[in-house]
């Protein structure tokens, strides 16, 4: 029958009775057990069919089981087992009627495998073995097509041609595809026309409109329908959404916003500094919008450079060479921006490049002085004299003002203050002795400062290499102390000596060894120069004894082979030691001398007392001899002390108590031992005839008394010259440079006795109030009287 709304059609499959008969089973009893044997099957049934989705209130009758052994007396019980037995299917154990007690869905389970068996109620034994039968669920169109993977996402390049496949979709219908048209699906497009279309049978979405431009519209939403029953009226339908995105292709050329860009940069900007950036805009995106910039023309193509930033969109203009406002104040750059990825499918969309002009102005700044060289190097011998100028550095103000430069040395680079630089000329010179052995290199920094702007300071490195000069004598490598065995024979090697030299000659060290002159004929040892900067010390004899002499000192003369030749003398200490038979040292100390046993203590004290008496007598004799040599001056009138003492500065006046020691006049021979020397000047005691010429002592025009003085002085001078033991009693103290550098000049009257001219003292009035008293003494204030002296 045909079911109403909400109901499904049900077809009852009746049980067909089996053809044939079943033989009666005979049982035979055996001792201890009884066996039931089925001779022939007695009942047969076919498959059962039932429609799905039964919605009735009563259980759905499926069929009936019956055995030919069932006589209708109720002695047989039917049992059902298998898929869904008891839960989905039930059986009347007396009549064998089978019912479905649940709603059946073919899409959940299409068939059930059940097992049936007939039992004897009285014996509770099966009458026959179990038999299987199948309950099949017949399909109805109760499932619409479904897009299991929807909604879908698809991407196609813009400007795709008509017929380009976008995506392939498949709708799934859970109904039985082998039964009717319940699972036959047809596709159609509900939304997305006229841009896209779908093939009805395959579900392939294709482009149906040419020239779709991503820059105009990028995203499209397409609705696709799948309908079963071959698309006929009454079929079930399902829909899905396909989101289609147009991917970019390079179909748009780049374009600069401006035809001319203005930029500026200070001239002090270092190389690689960024001047500015420009961009040629492209409506495309991704790699299709990536740009490559280049300077194709202009007077600044060698001074500036342009590179693409990491995004490959902007052009970064940088400085390639140092800028100088005074040399060139502006530059012009012609820059091209071009796509790096060109799509050759669209040649008519090009050209894919654009050109613009960039004008760069250089700004003037106050720059520090610049040296003529980036760094300086000079080699200076270490024996260079102090104040020697060894090089000159030069710097200039790069600005148009070209102000004066002042030079200096950065002190933390010359802590020892070995060098000095002239503040105006930049001349470097030494102020301390240079020693290569102390510092072989001096790395100093010279500063150049603008006079008008002290903040503008330039600097340069000056490397000064100190050249080696042979100024160090060779010395023994270390303090050597050798030994010689008492059993040593003549010609035996006792020591190998080496030398070291602080100098570093180009050809390497070459030392020459020999014994010092005072040891040239040494009878004990000799020296052999090996000509390889070593020397051997050999014995010249045998028969060594610690009792005779335990220590020998051997002076060794060493010289180097450089110019000027440097030499030194070192002493090698050689000890006499007692050795074993293999030459190993056993003892180097002389054995103590033992007094004879017969010498008593009293005798030893007497010997020491005699030695003490002898020492006292020797001291007394020396003392008496010293007293006899001392001269005694009894006549004070003859004690005319006229030593000439020369000082190269002005005398100290009455407070000068250290000009000379008065004790030297009383005992001149011992003056050099006990005399007290002046601290501020070393006097020169020399011959009178050397510093005082005869003309200065007396001359024409001098008084007669002066001649007596001259004769006396000459007599004493002759007496002193003829007597080598006579001390210089006659002395004259002079100050040769008295008054030098003073406004009053010298006030000494020496060498003025021979002058016949009158002195003019009017200049005393110009010396101020401090010389007023002196001017009064010479009468220059109120009267012009002749001088008193």
PDB file of C-alpha atoms in Angstrom, residues 401-614:
ATOM      1  CA  UNK A 401      86.879  80.337   6.146  1.00  0.00           C
ATOM      2  CA  UNK A 402      90.183  78.406   6.302  1.00  0.00           C
ATOM      3  CA  UNK A 403      90.925  79.484   9.888  1.00  0.00           C
ATOM      4  CA  UNK A 404      94.312  79.057  11.539  1.00  0.00           C
ATOM      5  CA  UNK A 405      95.260  75.734  13.063  1.00  0.00           C
ATOM      6  CA  UNK A 406      96.924  75.015  16.398  1.00  0.00           C
ATOM      7  CA  UNK A 407      98.636  71.665  17.003  1.00  0.00           C
ATOM      8  CA  UNK A 408      99.034  69.632  20.178  1.00  0.00           C
ATOM      9  CA  UNK A 409      99.782  66.094  21.301  1.00  0.00           C
ATOM     10  CA  UNK A 410      97.104  64.076  23.039  1.00  0.00           C
ATOM     11  CA  UNK A 411      98.866  63.455  26.325  1.00  0.00           C
ATOM     12  CA  UNK A 412      97.388  60.062  27.079  1.00  0.00           C
ATOM     13  CA  UNK A 413      99.229  58.813  23.971  1.00  0.00           C
ATOM     14  CA  UNK A 414     102.567  60.266  25.166  1.00  0.00           C
ATOM     15  CA  UNK A 415     102.531  59.744  28.906  1.00  0.00           C
ATOM     16  CA  UNK A 416     106.325  59.855  29.091  1.00  0.00           C
ATOM     17  CA  UNK A 417     106.341  63.265  27.348  1.00  0.00           C
ATOM     18  CA  UNK A 418     109.043  62.239  24.930  1.00  0.00           C
ATOM     19  CA  UNK A 419     107.856  64.544  22.176  1.00  0.00           C
ATOM     20  CA  UNK A 420     106.884  68.155  21.625  1.00  0.00           C
ATOM     21  CA  UNK A 421     105.022  69.692  18.693  1.00  0.00           C
ATOM     22  CA  UNK A 422     105.265  73.279  17.602  1.00  0.00           C
ATOM     23  CA  UNK A 423     101.857  74.825  18.125  1.00  0.00           C
ATOM     24  CA  UNK A 424     101.809  76.688  14.821  1.00  0.00           C
ATOM     25  CA  UNK A 425     104.013  74.761  12.392  1.00  0.00           C
ATOM     26  CA  UNK A 426     103.226  71.181  13.459  1.00  0.00           C
ATOM     27  CA  UNK A 427     106.927  70.302  13.728  1.00  0.00           C
ATOM     28  CA  UNK A 428     107.547  67.294  15.954  1.00  0.00           C
ATOM     29  CA  UNK A 429     110.720  67.154  18.008  1.00  0.00           C
ATOM     30  CA  UNK A 430     112.173  65.143  20.855  1.00  0.00           C
ATOM     31  CA  UNK A 431     112.351  66.493  24.410  1.00  0.00           C
ATOM     32  CA  UNK A 432     113.707  63.390  26.135  1.00  0.00           C
ATOM     33  CA  UNK A 433     116.329  60.836  25.116  1.00  0.00           C
ATOM     34  CA  UNK A 434     114.920  57.939  23.149  1.00  0.00           C
ATOM     35  CA  UNK A 435     115.818  54.392  24.081  1.00  0.00           C
ATOM     36  CA  UNK A 436     114.809  51.572  21.766  1.00  0.00           C
ATOM     37  CA  UNK A 437     115.477  49.031  24.473  1.00  0.00           C
ATOM     38  CA  UNK A 438     112.808  50.737  26.604  1.00  0.00           C
ATOM     39  CA  UNK A 439     110.233  51.577  23.905  1.00  0.00           C
ATOM     40  CA  UNK A 440     110.739  50.445  20.339  1.00  0.00           C
ATOM     41  CA  UNK A 441     107.544  52.175  19.138  1.00  0.00           C
ATOM     42  CA  UNK A 442     105.764  55.368  20.091  1.00  0.00           C
ATOM     43  CA  UNK A 443     102.206  55.724  18.829  1.00  0.00           C
ATOM     44  CA  UNK A 444     101.112  59.268  19.472  1.00  0.00           C
ATOM     45  CA  UNK A 445      98.018  61.168  18.400  1.00  0.00           C
ATOM     46  CA  UNK A 446      98.393  64.699  17.097  1.00  0.00           C
ATOM     47  CA  UNK A 447      95.425  67.048  17.467  1.00  0.00           C
ATOM     48  CA  UNK A 448      94.650  69.981  15.191  1.00  0.00           C
ATOM     49  CA  UNK A 449      92.259  72.623  16.565  1.00  0.00           C
ATOM     50  CA  UNK A 450      90.645  75.571  14.854  1.00  0.00           C
ATOM     51  CA  UNK A 451      91.487  78.903  16.425  1.00  0.00           C
ATOM     52  CA  UNK A 452      87.985  80.316  16.016  1.00  0.00           C
ATOM     53  CA  UNK A 453      86.158  77.194  17.125  1.00  0.00           C
ATOM     54  CA  UNK A 454      88.083  75.101  19.685  1.00  0.00           C
ATOM     55  CA  UNK A 455      85.424  72.405  19.494  1.00  0.00           C
ATOM     56  CA  UNK A 456      86.497  71.566  15.954  1.00  0.00           C
ATOM     57  CA  UNK A 457      89.409  69.187  16.545  1.00  0.00           C
ATOM     58  CA  UNK A 458      90.935  66.795  14.056  1.00  0.00           C
ATOM     59  CA  UNK A 459      93.300  64.004  14.951  1.00  0.00           C
ATOM     60  CA  UNK A 460      95.839  61.800  13.230  1.00  0.00           C
ATOM     61  CA  UNK A 461      97.976  58.889  14.353  1.00  0.00           C
ATOM     62  CA  UNK A 462     101.748  59.221  14.172  1.00  0.00           C
ATOM     63  CA  UNK A 463     103.735  56.003  14.489  1.00  0.00           C
ATOM     64  CA  UNK A 464     107.342  56.632  15.526  1.00  0.00           C
ATOM     65  CA  UNK A 465     109.676  53.663  15.170  1.00  0.00           C
ATOM     66  CA  UNK A 466     112.869  53.878  17.190  1.00  0.00           C
ATOM     67  CA  UNK A 467     115.816  52.564  15.184  1.00  0.00           C
ATOM     68  CA  UNK A 468     118.436  50.628  17.021  1.00  0.00           C
ATOM     69  CA  UNK A 469     121.870  52.098  17.704  1.00  0.00           C
ATOM     70  CA  UNK A 470     124.680  50.062  19.189  1.00  0.00           C
ATOM     71  CA  UNK A 471     124.664  51.759  22.594  1.00  0.00           C
ATOM     72  CA  UNK A 472     124.627  48.802  24.979  1.00  0.00           C
ATOM     73  CA  UNK A 473     127.686  46.721  25.859  1.00  0.00           C
ATOM     74  CA  UNK A 474     127.453  42.964  25.826  1.00  0.00           C
ATOM     75  CA  UNK A 475     127.250  41.314  29.226  1.00  0.00           C
ATOM     76  CA  UNK A 476     127.535  37.808  30.502  1.00  0.00           C
ATOM     77  CA  UNK A 477     124.190  36.069  30.354  1.00  0.00           C
ATOM     78  CA  UNK A 478     124.212  35.687  34.118  1.00  0.00           C
ATOM     79  CA  UNK A 479     126.555  35.870  37.043  1.00  0.00           C
ATOM     80  CA  UNK A 480     128.775  32.869  36.537  1.00  0.00           C
ATOM     81  CA  UNK A 481     130.507  31.005  39.298  1.00  0.00           C
ATOM     82  CA  UNK A 482     132.553  28.096  38.020  1.00  0.00           C
ATOM     83  CA  UNK A 483     134.587  25.457  39.840  1.00  0.00           C
ATOM     84  CA  UNK A 484     137.700  23.475  39.145  1.00  0.00           C
ATOM     85  CA  UNK A 485     138.487  20.164  40.725  1.00  0.00           C
ATOM     86  CA  UNK A 486     141.717  19.751  42.622  1.00  0.00           C
ATOM     87  CA  UNK A 487     142.476  16.845  40.356  1.00  0.00           C
ATOM     88  CA  UNK A 488     141.904  18.850  37.131  1.00  0.00           C
ATOM     89  CA  UNK A 489     144.659  18.667  34.537  1.00  0.00           C
ATOM     90  CA  UNK A 490     145.872  21.319  32.143  1.00  0.00           C
ATOM     91  CA  UNK A 491     143.574  22.027  29.178  1.00  0.00           C
ATOM     92  CA  UNK A 492     140.410  20.878  30.920  1.00  0.00           C
ATOM     93  CA  UNK A 493     137.117  22.713  30.134  1.00  0.00           C
ATOM     94  CA  UNK A 494     135.597  24.102  33.295  1.00  0.00           C
ATOM     95  CA  UNK A 495     132.978  26.574  31.978  1.00  0.00           C
ATOM     96  CA  UNK A 496     131.213  27.755  28.791  1.00  0.00           C
ATOM     97  CA  UNK A 497     130.278  31.430  28.896  1.00  0.00           C
ATOM     98  CA  UNK A 498     127.744  33.293  26.750  1.00  0.00           C
ATOM     99  CA  UNK A 499     126.797  36.948  26.485  1.00  0.00           C
ATOM    100  CA  UNK A 500     123.645  38.957  25.913  1.00  0.00           C
ATOM    101  CA  UNK A 501     123.214  42.386  24.330  1.00  0.00           C
ATOM    102  CA  UNK A 502     120.138  44.601  24.675  1.00  0.00           C
ATOM    103  CA  UNK A 503     120.711  45.932  21.157  1.00  0.00           C
ATOM    104  CA  UNK A 504     119.167  44.276  18.138  1.00  0.00           C
ATOM    105  CA  UNK A 505     121.507  44.529  15.121  1.00  0.00           C
ATOM    106  CA  UNK A 506     120.185  43.624  11.705  1.00  0.00           C
ATOM    107  CA  UNK A 507     122.766  40.928  11.119  1.00  0.00           C
ATOM    108  CA  UNK A 508     122.405  39.402  14.557  1.00  0.00           C
ATOM    109  CA  UNK A 509     124.853  39.443  17.455  1.00  0.00           C
ATOM    110  CA  UNK A 510     128.549  38.679  17.058  1.00  0.00           C
ATOM    111  CA  UNK A 511     130.450  38.604  20.334  1.00  0.00           C
ATOM    112  CA  UNK A 512     134.205  38.420  20.771  1.00  0.00           C
ATOM    113  CA  UNK A 513     135.720  37.089  23.981  1.00  0.00           C
ATOM    114  CA  UNK A 514     139.188  37.456  25.485  1.00  0.00           C
ATOM    115  CA  UNK A 515     140.820  37.774  28.850  1.00  0.00           C
ATOM    116  CA  UNK A 516     141.159  41.303  30.179  1.00  0.00           C
ATOM    117  CA  UNK A 517     144.573  42.953  29.792  1.00  0.00           C
ATOM    118  CA  UNK A 518     145.405  42.473  33.446  1.00  0.00           C
ATOM    119  CA  UNK A 519     144.747  38.737  33.038  1.00  0.00           C
ATOM    120  CA  UNK A 520     146.278  38.281  29.593  1.00  0.00           C
ATOM    121  CA  UNK A 521     149.180  36.230  30.995  1.00  0.00           C
ATOM    122  CA  UNK A 522     147.125  34.388  33.565  1.00  0.00           C
ATOM    123  CA  UNK A 523     149.101  31.247  34.494  1.00  0.00           C
ATOM    124  CA  UNK A 524     146.052  29.392  35.758  1.00  0.00           C
ATOM    125  CA  UNK A 525     143.341  29.768  33.141  1.00  0.00           C
ATOM    126  CA  UNK A 526     142.937  30.600  29.492  1.00  0.00           C
ATOM    127  CA  UNK A 527     139.956  31.543  27.309  1.00  0.00           C
ATOM    128  CA  UNK A 528     139.100  30.173  23.877  1.00  0.00           C
ATOM    129  CA  UNK A 529     136.637  32.102  21.683  1.00  0.00           C
ATOM    130  CA  UNK A 530     134.519  29.553  19.808  1.00  0.00           C
ATOM    131  CA  UNK A 531     133.409  32.134  17.162  1.00  0.00           C
ATOM    132  CA  UNK A 532     129.763  31.197  17.795  1.00  0.00           C
ATOM    133  CA  UNK A 533     129.027  33.758  20.533  1.00  0.00           C
ATOM    134  CA  UNK A 534     130.337  31.362  23.199  1.00  0.00           C
ATOM    135  CA  UNK A 535     133.719  30.899  24.830  1.00  0.00           C
ATOM    136  CA  UNK A 536     135.422  28.157  26.846  1.00  0.00           C
ATOM    137  CA  UNK A 537     137.338  28.626  30.046  1.00  0.00           C
ATOM    138  CA  UNK A 538     140.215  26.094  30.155  1.00  0.00           C
ATOM    139  CA  UNK A 539     142.802  25.312  32.781  1.00  0.00           C
ATOM    140  CA  UNK A 540     146.463  25.954  31.985  1.00  0.00           C
ATOM    141  CA  UNK A 541     147.922  23.770  34.678  1.00  0.00           C
ATOM    142  CA  UNK A 542     147.178  21.018  37.147  1.00  0.00           C
ATOM    143  CA  UNK A 543     147.887  20.565  40.811  1.00  0.00           C
ATOM    144  CA  UNK A 544     145.059  22.595  42.333  1.00  0.00           C
ATOM    145  CA  UNK A 545     144.703  22.827  46.100  1.00  0.00           C
ATOM    146  CA  UNK A 546     142.186  24.504  48.317  1.00  0.00           C
ATOM    147  CA  UNK A 547     144.866  25.088  50.930  1.00  0.00           C
ATOM    148  CA  UNK A 548     146.949  27.086  48.505  1.00  0.00           C
ATOM    149  CA  UNK A 549     144.075  29.165  47.033  1.00  0.00           C
ATOM    150  CA  UNK A 550     140.396  28.398  47.098  1.00  0.00           C
ATOM    151  CA  UNK A 551     139.021  31.173  44.859  1.00  0.00           C
ATOM    152  CA  UNK A 552     140.252  32.680  41.572  1.00  0.00           C
ATOM    153  CA  UNK A 553     138.824  35.719  39.824  1.00  0.00           C
ATOM    154  CA  UNK A 554     139.054  35.758  36.049  1.00  0.00           C
ATOM    155  CA  UNK A 555     138.169  39.053  34.257  1.00  0.00           C
ATOM    156  CA  UNK A 556     136.627  38.416  30.828  1.00  0.00           C
ATOM    157  CA  UNK A 557     136.607  41.102  28.125  1.00  0.00           C
ATOM    158  CA  UNK A 558     133.579  41.024  25.759  1.00  0.00           C
ATOM    159  CA  UNK A 559     133.015  43.183  22.671  1.00  0.00           C
ATOM    160  CA  UNK A 560     130.339  43.223  19.983  1.00  0.00           C
ATOM    161  CA  UNK A 561     130.786  43.496  16.249  1.00  0.00           C
ATOM    162  CA  UNK A 562     128.693  46.633  15.620  1.00  0.00           C
ATOM    163  CA  UNK A 563     129.738  50.251  15.262  1.00  0.00           C
ATOM    164  CA  UNK A 564     130.452  51.932  17.518  1.00  0.00           C
ATOM    165  CA  UNK A 565     131.959  48.940  19.254  1.00  0.00           C
ATOM    166  CA  UNK A 566     130.718  48.390  22.801  1.00  0.00           C
ATOM    167  CA  UNK A 567     132.762  46.458  25.330  1.00  0.00           C
ATOM    168  CA  UNK A 568     132.456  45.275  28.895  1.00  0.00           C
ATOM    169  CA  UNK A 569     134.475  43.335  31.402  1.00  0.00           C
ATOM    170  CA  UNK A 570     132.868  40.755  33.626  1.00  0.00           C
ATOM    171  CA  UNK A 571     134.494  38.723  36.334  1.00  0.00           C
ATOM    172  CA  UNK A 572     134.095  34.982  36.554  1.00  0.00           C
ATOM    173  CA  UNK A 573     134.536  33.511  40.019  1.00  0.00           C
ATOM    174  CA  UNK A 574     136.264  30.124  39.977  1.00  0.00           C
ATOM    175  CA  UNK A 575     136.349  28.025  43.118  1.00  0.00           C
ATOM    176  CA  UNK A 576     138.679  25.138  43.791  1.00  0.00           C
ATOM    177  CA  UNK A 577     136.666  22.144  44.922  1.00  0.00           C
ATOM    178  CA  UNK A 578     137.327  18.604  45.936  1.00  0.00           C
ATOM    179  CA  UNK A 579     135.666  16.152  43.553  1.00  0.00           C
ATOM    180  CA  UNK A 580     135.142  12.424  43.349  1.00  0.00           C
ATOM    181  CA  UNK A 581     136.663  10.207  40.655  1.00  0.00           C
ATOM    182  CA  UNK A 582     133.818  11.069  38.253  1.00  0.00           C
ATOM    183  CA  UNK A 583     134.356  14.827  38.614  1.00  0.00           C
ATOM    184  CA  UNK A 584     131.316  15.540  40.812  1.00  0.00           C
ATOM    185  CA  UNK A 585     131.827  18.316  43.340  1.00  0.00           C
ATOM    186  CA  UNK A 586     132.063  17.144  46.921  1.00  0.00           C
ATOM    187  CA  UNK A 587     133.175  20.274  48.800  1.00  0.00           C
ATOM    188  CA  UNK A 588     134.346  23.772  47.836  1.00  0.00           C
ATOM    189  CA  UNK A 589     135.288  25.005  51.346  1.00  0.00           C
ATOM    190  CA  UNK A 590     138.916  25.036  52.491  1.00  0.00           C
ATOM    191  CA  UNK A 591     139.509  22.725  55.407  1.00  0.00           C
ATOM    192  CA  UNK A 592     140.013  24.503  58.706  1.00  0.00           C
ATOM    193  CA  UNK A 593     143.595  24.838  59.904  1.00  0.00           C
ATOM    194  CA  UNK A 594     144.130  23.027  63.197  1.00  0.00           C
ATOM    195  CA  UNK A 595     146.614  24.373  65.717  1.00  0.00           C
ATOM    196  CA  UNK A 596     149.248  21.999  66.999  1.00  0.00           C
ATOM    197  CA  UNK A 597     148.204  20.273  70.119  1.00  0.00           C
ATOM    198  CA  UNK A 598     151.349  21.445  71.938  1.00  0.00           C
ATOM    199  CA  UNK A 599     150.399  25.182  71.669  1.00  0.00           C
ATOM    200  CA  UNK A 600     148.888  26.242  75.039  1.00  0.00           C
ATOM    201  CA  UNK A 601     146.302  28.903  75.679  1.00  0.00           C
ATOM    202  CA  UNK A 602     148.783  31.164  77.449  1.00  0.00           C
ATOM    203  CA  UNK A 603     151.079  31.173  74.421  1.00  0.00           C
ATOM    204  CA  UNK A 604     148.172  32.114  72.174  1.00  0.00           C
ATOM    205  CA  UNK A 605     147.260  35.090  74.437  1.00  0.00           C
ATOM    206  CA  UNK A 606     150.859  36.309  74.392  1.00  0.00           C
ATOM    207  CA  UNK A 607     150.928  36.251  70.581  1.00  0.00           C
ATOM    208  CA  UNK A 608     147.734  38.297  70.389  1.00  0.00           C
ATOM    209  CA  UNK A 609     149.090  40.842  72.916  1.00  0.00           C
ATOM    210  CA  UNK A 610     152.213  41.350  70.817  1.00  0.00           C
ATOM    211  CA  UNK A 611     150.166  41.957  67.738  1.00  0.00           C
ATOM    212  CA  UNK A 612     148.106  44.586  69.578  1.00  0.00           C
ATOM    213  CA  UNK A 613     151.232  46.440  70.787  1.00  0.00           C
ATOM    214  CA  UNK A 614     152.607  46.545  67.263  1.00  0.00           C
TER     215      UNK A 614
END
